[in-house]
Amino acid sequence: MCRVVDLQQAVLAGNDLRAQQLRADLAGRGTTVVNLLSSPGSGKTALLEQELALARARGTRIAALTADLATENDATRLARSGAPVKQVLTDGLCHLEAGMLARHLDGWLPDATELLFVENVGNLVCPASYDLGETLRVVLASVTEGEDKPLKYPTAFGLANLVVVTKMDLAGPAAFDEAAFRSHVAQVNPGVEVLLTSVRGGLGAGELLARATAAAAGGPVHTPVMSRNGAAQGHLHGHGHVHHHDQDHPYGHGAHLDGCDGADHPHGHEQPAADRLAAVTGES
Amino acid sequence: MHELSIAMAVIGQVEDAARAAGATAVHTVHLQVGELAGVVPDALEFGFGLACAGTVLEGARLVIETVPGRAGCRPCADEWAVGMPPDLCCPVCGTAADELLSGRELQITGVRFADGTAGGPVLEPTGGER
């Protein structure tokens, strides 16, 4: 005979539980985690190098853990900032899990670290499913990757608390259509802030650090629609956070509160990005 | 390809359930996968077949039910299929959805244990719901 068991279990419940524990443990130590996701070659490391150096200059106690399939190249680059850096080699695994992160932090993460940046494996598919106990999940895309990246990887972009565009100095040669990109982000994650950066051009330097610092100070963090789950959902990202819908737009200026038109230009950047970049690079 | 990790998580949970139930073999595992869960059902089936070897689930069938994404807008009392790629803005008022009602499921919904006797009655995992 056969027996049937009504087993209602979220497959990733184990990871979610460890992520919750890690979030609580780190909160107890005063540490806030920022999880950086992007394709390989999007510029995570270059941006992080810059933000780590700025944080060190400002006296923020910051650390970084970077995950790759192989090589310690990224850790070597990041360590130049003087911040504590750890390289995790995943040996082919395409993502980090909360338990893995917890094991790597154990005995390494310096006491009184305020911000821990986790540079996930370069991959926009698998890491999206794993909560690492972060307070801020940041998804990056470079201007050369195409404006439809958010539509091709809706789970990654849909669960981001912040979207960062990198390599804006290449926006012209790549014919990057900023409006189209914003509109695609808005379709899968209405209301999320899109931050424009160029490490070479100096655009947006310190902005990621500022968002991380604000989140660490308990400031409001955007809650993606995809995280506002119905009761039936098995796997939720970001439990344990304080998420209120009225706090969804920490940086918005009220003009496009729903964010569905993709035209949200927070922080009063009224200049077109290309002009702003020209201004900082001295080009015309 | 994190589907192998997902398959191993499924297997681990079913092994625990089998142990608790004193079952020695698993006939079928029912799984709900939302279309926004970021998991490819074919890859999951492939990973499941590989990872079941040598466990109490060896030879078990994986039945995947795909759950479409649906979102809701409270002010409009509207609910819609978000499609793929998803559109999470209300088609009526054009503002952001209040919540995703379904589509991110990654959930074991039922397990059928085989207790050594072939040809047992075929039962659905959860009585009333379907």
Coordinates of C-alpha atoms in Angstrom, one line a residue:
Chain A
M1 CA 0.0 0.0 0.0
C2 CA 1.0 3.6 -0.3
R3 CA 0.8 6.3 2.2
V4 CA 0.5 9.9 1.3
V5 CA 1.8 12.7 3.5
D6 CA 0.7 16.2 3.1
L7 CA 4.1 17.8 3.6
Q8 CA 3.9 21.5 3.3
Q9 CA 7.5 22.6 3.4
A10 CA 9.3 25.4 1.7
V11 CA 12.3 23.9 -0.1
L12 CA 14.5 26.8 0.9
A13 CA 13.2 26.9 4.5
G14 CA 16.6 25.7 5.7
N15 CA 18.4 28.6 4.0
D16 CA 15.8 31.1 5.0
L17 CA 16.1 30.1 8.7
R18 CA 19.9 30.3 8.6
A19 CA 19.7 33.7 6.9
Q20 CA 17.3 34.9 9.7
Q21 CA 19.7 33.6 12.4
L22 CA 22.6 35.2 10.7
R23 CA 20.8 38.5 10.3
A24 CA 19.9 38.5 13.9
D25 CA 23.4 37.5 15.0
L26 CA 25.1 40.1 13.0
A27 CA 22.5 42.8 14.1
G28 CA 23.5 41.9 17.6
R29 CA 27.2 42.6 16.7
G30 CA 26.2 45.8 15.0
T31 CA 26.9 44.6 11.5
T32 CA 24.7 45.2 8.5
V33 CA 25.1 43.0 5.3
V34 CA 24.9 44.3 1.8
N35 CA 24.5 41.6 -0.9
L36 CA 25.8 42.5 -4.3
L37 CA 24.5 40.6 -7.3
S38 CA 25.4 41.0 -11.0
S39 CA 26.5 39.2 -14.1
P40 CA 30.2 38.5 -14.4
G41 CA 32.1 41.5 -15.5
S42 CA 29.5 44.1 -14.5
G43 CA 31.9 46.0 -12.4
K44 CA 31.0 44.9 -8.9
T45 CA 34.7 44.7 -7.8
A46 CA 35.7 48.1 -9.2
L47 CA 32.7 49.8 -7.6
L48 CA 33.3 48.0 -4.3
E49 CA 37.0 48.9 -4.4
Q50 CA 36.0 52.6 -4.7
E51 CA 33.4 52.4 -1.9
L52 CA 35.7 50.5 0.5
A53 CA 38.4 53.2 0.0
L54 CA 35.8 55.9 0.7
A55 CA 34.5 54.1 3.7
R56 CA 38.0 53.7 5.1
A57 CA 38.7 57.4 4.5
R58 CA 35.6 58.3 6.5
G59 CA 36.4 56.0 9.3
T60 CA 33.5 53.6 8.7
R61 CA 34.4 50.1 9.9
I62 CA 33.8 48.1 6.7
A63 CA 34.7 44.6 5.5
A64 CA 34.1 42.7 2.3
L65 CA 33.7 39.1 1.4
T66 CA 34.0 38.2 -2.3
A67 CA 32.9 34.9 -3.8
D68 CA 34.2 33.4 -7.1
L69 CA 34.5 30.0 -8.6
A70 CA 38.3 30.4 -8.8
T71 CA 41.2 32.9 -8.2
E72 CA 41.9 35.3 -5.5
N73 CA 42.1 38.3 -7.9
D74 CA 39.1 40.1 -6.5
A75 CA 40.3 39.9 -2.9
T76 CA 43.7 41.2 -3.9
R77 CA 42.1 44.2 -5.6
L78 CA 39.7 44.9 -2.7
A79 CA 42.4 44.5 -0.1
R80 CA 44.2 47.5 -1.5
S81 CA 41.6 49.7 0.2
G82 CA 43.0 48.5 3.6
A83 CA 39.7 47.0 4.6
P84 CA 39.5 43.4 5.9
V85 CA 38.7 41.3 2.9
K86 CA 38.0 37.6 2.5
Q87 CA 38.0 35.6 -0.7
V88 CA 35.6 32.6 -0.8
L89 CA 36.2 30.1 -3.5
T90 CA 33.0 28.2 -4.3
D91 CA 34.8 25.5 -6.4
G92 CA 32.2 25.8 -9.1
L93 CA 29.1 26.4 -7.0
C94 CA 27.2 29.2 -8.7
H95 CA 25.9 31.0 -5.6
L96 CA 26.4 31.6 -1.9
E97 CA 24.1 30.2 0.7
A98 CA 23.4 31.6 4.2
G99 CA 25.1 28.7 6.0
M100 CA 28.2 29.0 3.8
L101 CA 28.4 32.7 4.5
A102 CA 28.0 32.1 8.3
R103 CA 30.8 29.6 8.3
H104 CA 33.2 32.0 6.4
L105 CA 32.4 34.8 8.8
D106 CA 32.9 32.7 11.9
G107 CA 36.3 33.7 13.3
W108 CA 37.1 36.1 10.5
L109 CA 34.7 39.0 10.7
P110 CA 36.4 41.7 12.8
D111 CA 34.5 42.9 15.9
A112 CA 32.6 46.1 15.5
T113 CA 32.3 45.8 11.7
E114 CA 29.5 48.2 10.8
L115 CA 29.1 47.2 7.1
L116 CA 29.9 43.9 5.4
F117 CA 29.7 43.9 1.7
V118 CA 29.2 40.5 0.2
E119 CA 30.2 40.3 -3.5
N120 CA 28.2 37.3 -4.6
V121 CA 29.3 35.0 -7.4
G122 CA 28.9 36.7 -10.8
N123 CA 25.5 35.3 -11.8
L124 CA 22.0 36.8 -12.0
V125 CA 20.1 33.5 -11.8
C126 CA 21.0 31.4 -8.8
P127 CA 22.1 33.9 -6.2
A128 CA 18.7 35.5 -6.5
S129 CA 17.0 32.6 -4.7
Y130 CA 19.2 32.7 -1.6
D131 CA 18.7 35.2 1.3
L132 CA 22.1 35.7 2.9
G133 CA 20.8 37.7 5.9
E134 CA 21.4 40.9 4.1
T135 CA 19.6 44.2 4.9
L136 CA 20.3 45.6 1.4
R137 CA 20.3 43.6 -1.7
V138 CA 21.9 45.5 -4.6
V139 CA 21.7 44.3 -8.2
L140 CA 24.1 45.9 -10.7
A141 CA 24.1 46.1 -14.4
S142 CA 26.6 47.8 -16.7
V143 CA 25.5 49.9 -19.6
T144 CA 27.0 47.4 -22.1
E145 CA 24.7 44.6 -21.0
G146 CA 21.5 45.9 -22.7
E147 CA 18.5 47.8 -21.4
D148 CA 16.4 44.6 -21.2
K149 CA 18.5 42.9 -18.6
P150 CA 15.9 43.5 -15.9
L151 CA 13.3 41.7 -18.1
K152 CA 15.6 38.8 -18.8
Y153 CA 16.4 38.3 -15.1
P154 CA 13.2 39.4 -13.5
T155 CA 13.8 37.5 -10.2
A156 CA 17.1 39.1 -9.6
F157 CA 16.0 42.6 -10.4
G158 CA 12.6 42.1 -9.0
L159 CA 14.0 41.4 -5.5
A160 CA 16.5 44.2 -5.4
N161 CA 16.3 46.9 -2.7
L162 CA 18.5 49.0 -4.9
V163 CA 19.6 48.9 -8.6
V164 CA 23.0 50.2 -9.6
V165 CA 24.0 51.0 -13.2
T166 CA 27.7 50.8 -13.7
K167 CA 30.2 52.0 -16.4
M168 CA 28.1 55.1 -17.3
D169 CA 31.2 56.5 -18.9
L170 CA 30.5 54.0 -21.7
A171 CA 26.8 54.9 -22.0
G172 CA 27.5 56.9 -25.2
P173 CA 29.5 54.4 -27.1
A174 CA 27.2 51.6 -25.9
A175 CA 24.1 53.7 -26.9
F176 CA 22.7 53.0 -23.5
D177 CA 19.0 54.0 -23.4
E178 CA 18.6 55.1 -19.8
A179 CA 14.8 55.7 -20.0
A180 CA 14.3 52.2 -21.4
F181 CA 16.4 50.6 -18.7
R182 CA 14.5 52.5 -16.0
S183 CA 11.2 51.5 -17.5
H184 CA 12.2 47.8 -17.5
V185 CA 13.3 48.0 -13.9
A186 CA 10.0 49.7 -13.0
Q187 CA 8.1 46.9 -14.7
V188 CA 9.6 44.2 -12.5
N189 CA 10.3 46.3 -9.4
P190 CA 8.2 49.5 -9.3
G191 CA 9.6 52.1 -7.0
V192 CA 13.1 50.8 -6.6
E193 CA 15.9 53.4 -6.8
V194 CA 18.2 53.2 -9.8
L195 CA 21.6 54.7 -9.1
L196 CA 23.9 55.7 -11.9
T197 CA 27.6 55.2 -11.4
S198 CA 30.9 55.3 -13.2
V199 CA 34.0 54.5 -11.3
R200 CA 36.2 55.8 -14.1
G201 CA 34.1 58.9 -14.5
G202 CA 33.6 59.5 -10.7
L203 CA 29.8 59.5 -11.2
G204 CA 27.9 58.4 -8.1
A205 CA 31.0 57.9 -6.0
G206 CA 30.0 57.2 -2.4
E207 CA 26.3 56.8 -3.2
L208 CA 26.2 53.1 -2.7
L209 CA 28.1 53.6 0.6
A210 CA 25.6 56.2 1.6
R211 CA 22.6 53.9 0.9
A212 CA 24.3 51.1 2.9
T213 CA 25.1 53.4 5.8
A214 CA 21.5 54.7 5.8
A215 CA 20.1 51.1 5.8
A216 CA 22.5 50.2 8.6
A217 CA 21.3 53.2 10.6
G218 CA 17.8 51.7 10.4
G219 CA 16.6 53.9 7.6
P220 CA 13.8 52.8 5.4
V221 CA 14.7 50.2 2.7
H222 CA 12.6 49.7 -0.5
T223 CA 10.4 46.6 -0.3
P224 CA 10.0 45.1 -3.8
V225 CA 6.6 44.0 -4.9
M226 CA 8.0 40.5 -5.3
S227 CA 8.8 40.4 -1.6
R228 CA 5.3 41.6 -0.7
N229 CA 4.1 38.0 -0.8
G230 CA 0.7 36.5 -0.2
A231 CA 0.3 34.3 2.8
A232 CA 0.6 31.2 0.7
Q233 CA 4.2 31.9 -0.3
G234 CA 6.7 29.3 0.9
H235 CA 9.9 31.2 0.4
L236 CA 10.1 34.8 1.4
H237 CA 13.1 37.0 1.1
G238 CA 13.8 39.5 3.8
H239 CA 11.8 38.3 6.8
G240 CA 12.9 39.9 9.9
H241 CA 13.2 43.3 8.3
V242 CA 10.9 46.1 9.2
H243 CA 9.0 46.5 5.9
H244 CA 6.2 49.0 5.7
H245 CA 4.7 50.1 2.4
D246 CA 4.6 53.7 3.5
Q247 CA 8.4 53.6 3.8
D248 CA 9.0 52.3 0.3
H249 CA 10.4 55.4 -1.2
P250 CA 13.0 56.7 1.1
Y251 CA 14.6 58.9 -1.5
G252 CA 11.7 59.6 -3.7
H253 CA 10.5 63.2 -4.2
G254 CA 6.8 62.3 -4.5
A255 CA 6.5 63.0 -8.2
H256 CA 6.3 59.4 -9.2
L257 CA 5.5 57.6 -6.0
D258 CA 4.4 54.4 -7.6
G259 CA 7.5 54.2 -9.7
C260 CA 5.7 52.4 -12.5
D261 CA 6.7 54.9 -15.2
G262 CA 10.3 54.3 -14.5
A263 CA 10.9 58.0 -14.5
D264 CA 11.8 58.3 -10.8
H265 CA 14.8 60.5 -10.5
P266 CA 15.6 60.5 -6.8
H267 CA 18.1 62.7 -5.0
G268 CA 17.3 65.7 -7.1
H269 CA 19.5 64.7 -10.1
E270 CA 17.7 66.7 -12.7
Q271 CA 20.5 66.7 -15.1
P272 CA 20.6 63.9 -17.7
A273 CA 23.1 61.3 -16.7
A274 CA 25.4 61.9 -19.7
D275 CA 25.6 65.6 -18.8
R276 CA 26.4 64.8 -15.2
L277 CA 29.1 62.5 -16.3
A278 CA 30.6 65.0 -18.7
A279 CA 30.6 67.5 -15.8
V280 CA 32.6 65.1 -13.6
T281 CA 35.0 63.9 -16.3
G282 CA 35.5 67.4 -17.7
E283 CA 34.3 66.3 -21.1
S284 CA 31.8 68.2 -23.1
Chain B
M1 CA 22.5 25.8 -12.2
H2 CA 21.4 25.9 -8.6
E3 CA 18.7 23.4 -9.3
L4 CA 21.0 20.6 -8.1
S5 CA 21.2 22.4 -4.7
I6 CA 17.4 22.8 -4.7
A7 CA 17.0 19.1 -5.6
M8 CA 19.3 18.2 -2.7
A9 CA 17.3 20.4 -0.3
V10 CA 14.1 18.6 -1.5
I11 CA 15.6 15.2 -1.0
G12 CA 16.9 16.1 2.5
Q13 CA 13.5 17.2 3.6
V14 CA 11.7 14.2 2.2
E15 CA 14.4 11.9 3.8
D16 CA 13.5 13.5 7.1
A17 CA 9.8 13.0 6.5
A18 CA 10.4 9.4 5.5
R19 CA 12.4 8.7 8.6
A20 CA 9.7 10.2 10.8
A21 CA 7.0 8.2 9.0
G22 CA 9.1 5.0 9.1
A23 CA 8.8 4.7 5.3
T24 CA 11.4 2.8 3.4
A25 CA 10.7 4.0 -0.1
V26 CA 9.3 7.1 -1.8
H27 CA 7.0 6.8 -4.8
T28 CA 6.3 10.4 -5.7
V29 CA 7.2 13.9 -4.5
H30 CA 4.9 16.7 -5.4
L31 CA 6.4 20.2 -5.7
Q32 CA 5.0 23.6 -6.5
V33 CA 7.3 25.9 -8.5
G34 CA 6.3 29.5 -9.0
E35 CA 7.2 30.9 -12.4
L36 CA 9.1 33.7 -10.6
A37 CA 10.9 31.3 -8.2
G38 CA 14.0 31.5 -10.5
V39 CA 14.0 27.7 -10.9
V40 CA 13.9 25.8 -14.1
P41 CA 11.6 22.7 -13.7
D42 CA 13.5 20.6 -16.4
A43 CA 16.8 21.3 -14.7
L44 CA 15.3 20.5 -11.3
E45 CA 14.0 17.1 -12.6
F46 CA 17.4 16.4 -14.0
G47 CA 19.1 17.2 -10.7
F48 CA 16.5 15.3 -8.7
G49 CA 17.1 12.1 -10.8
L50 CA 20.8 12.3 -10.1
A51 CA 20.7 13.3 -6.5
C52 CA 18.1 10.6 -5.5
A53 CA 20.6 7.8 -6.2
G54 CA 21.5 5.9 -3.1
T55 CA 18.8 7.5 -1.0
V56 CA 15.3 6.4 0.1
L57 CA 14.1 8.4 -2.8
E58 CA 15.9 6.4 -5.4
G59 CA 13.5 5.8 -8.3
A60 CA 11.0 8.4 -7.0
R61 CA 8.9 10.4 -9.4
L62 CA 9.0 14.2 -9.1
V63 CA 5.7 15.9 -10.1
I64 CA 6.1 19.6 -10.6
E65 CA 3.2 21.9 -10.6
T66 CA 4.0 25.3 -12.1
V67 CA 2.3 28.2 -10.3
P68 CA 1.6 31.3 -12.4
G69 CA 2.5 34.7 -11.0
R70 CA -0.4 36.8 -9.9
A71 CA -0.4 40.3 -8.4
G72 CA -3.0 42.4 -6.8
C73 CA -3.9 46.1 -6.4
R74 CA -6.1 46.8 -3.4
P75 CA -7.5 50.2 -4.4
C76 CA -8.6 48.8 -7.7
A77 CA -9.7 45.5 -6.2
D78 CA -7.8 44.2 -9.2
E79 CA -5.9 40.9 -9.6
W80 CA -3.9 40.0 -12.7
A81 CA -1.6 37.4 -14.2
V82 CA 1.8 39.1 -14.3
G83 CA 3.1 37.1 -17.2
M84 CA 6.8 36.6 -18.1
P85 CA 8.6 38.9 -17.9
P86 CA 6.3 40.0 -15.2
D87 CA 4.5 43.3 -15.1
L88 CA 4.0 44.3 -11.5
C89 CA 2.2 47.5 -12.2
C90 CA -1.7 47.5 -12.0
P91 CA -3.2 47.4 -15.5
V92 CA -6.1 49.5 -14.2
C93 CA -4.5 52.4 -12.4
G94 CA -0.9 52.0 -13.5
T95 CA 0.6 52.1 -10.0
A96 CA 2.7 49.5 -8.3
A97 CA 1.1 46.2 -7.2
D98 CA 0.4 46.0 -3.5
E99 CA 1.6 42.4 -3.4
L100 CA 2.5 39.4 -5.3
L101 CA -0.3 36.9 -4.6
S102 CA 1.5 33.9 -6.1
G103 CA 4.5 33.0 -8.3
R104 CA 7.4 32.6 -5.9
E105 CA 6.4 29.2 -4.5
L106 CA 9.1 26.6 -4.1
Q107 CA 7.3 24.2 -1.9
I108 CA 6.9 20.5 -1.3
T109 CA 3.2 19.9 -1.2
G110 CA 3.0 16.2 -0.8
V111 CA 4.9 12.9 -0.6
R112 CA 3.7 9.5 -1.5
F113 CA 5.6 6.7 0.3
A114 CA 5.7 3.3 -1.2
D115 CA 5.8 0.6 1.5
G116 CA 7.1 -2.3 -0.5
T117 CA 3.8 -3.3 -2.2
A118 CA 3.5 -2.3 -5.8
G119 CA 0.3 -1.1 -7.3
G120 CA -1.1 0.7 -4.3
P121 CA -4.0 3.1 -4.7
V122 CA -3.1 6.3 -6.4
L123 CA -4.0 9.2 -4.1
E124 CA -3.5 12.9 -4.5
P125 CA -1.3 14.5 -1.9
T126 CA -3.7 17.0 -0.4
G127 CA -7.4 16.0 -0.3
G128 CA -9.7 18.9 -0.7
E129 CA -7.7 21.5 -2.5
R130 CA -7.6 20.2 -6.0

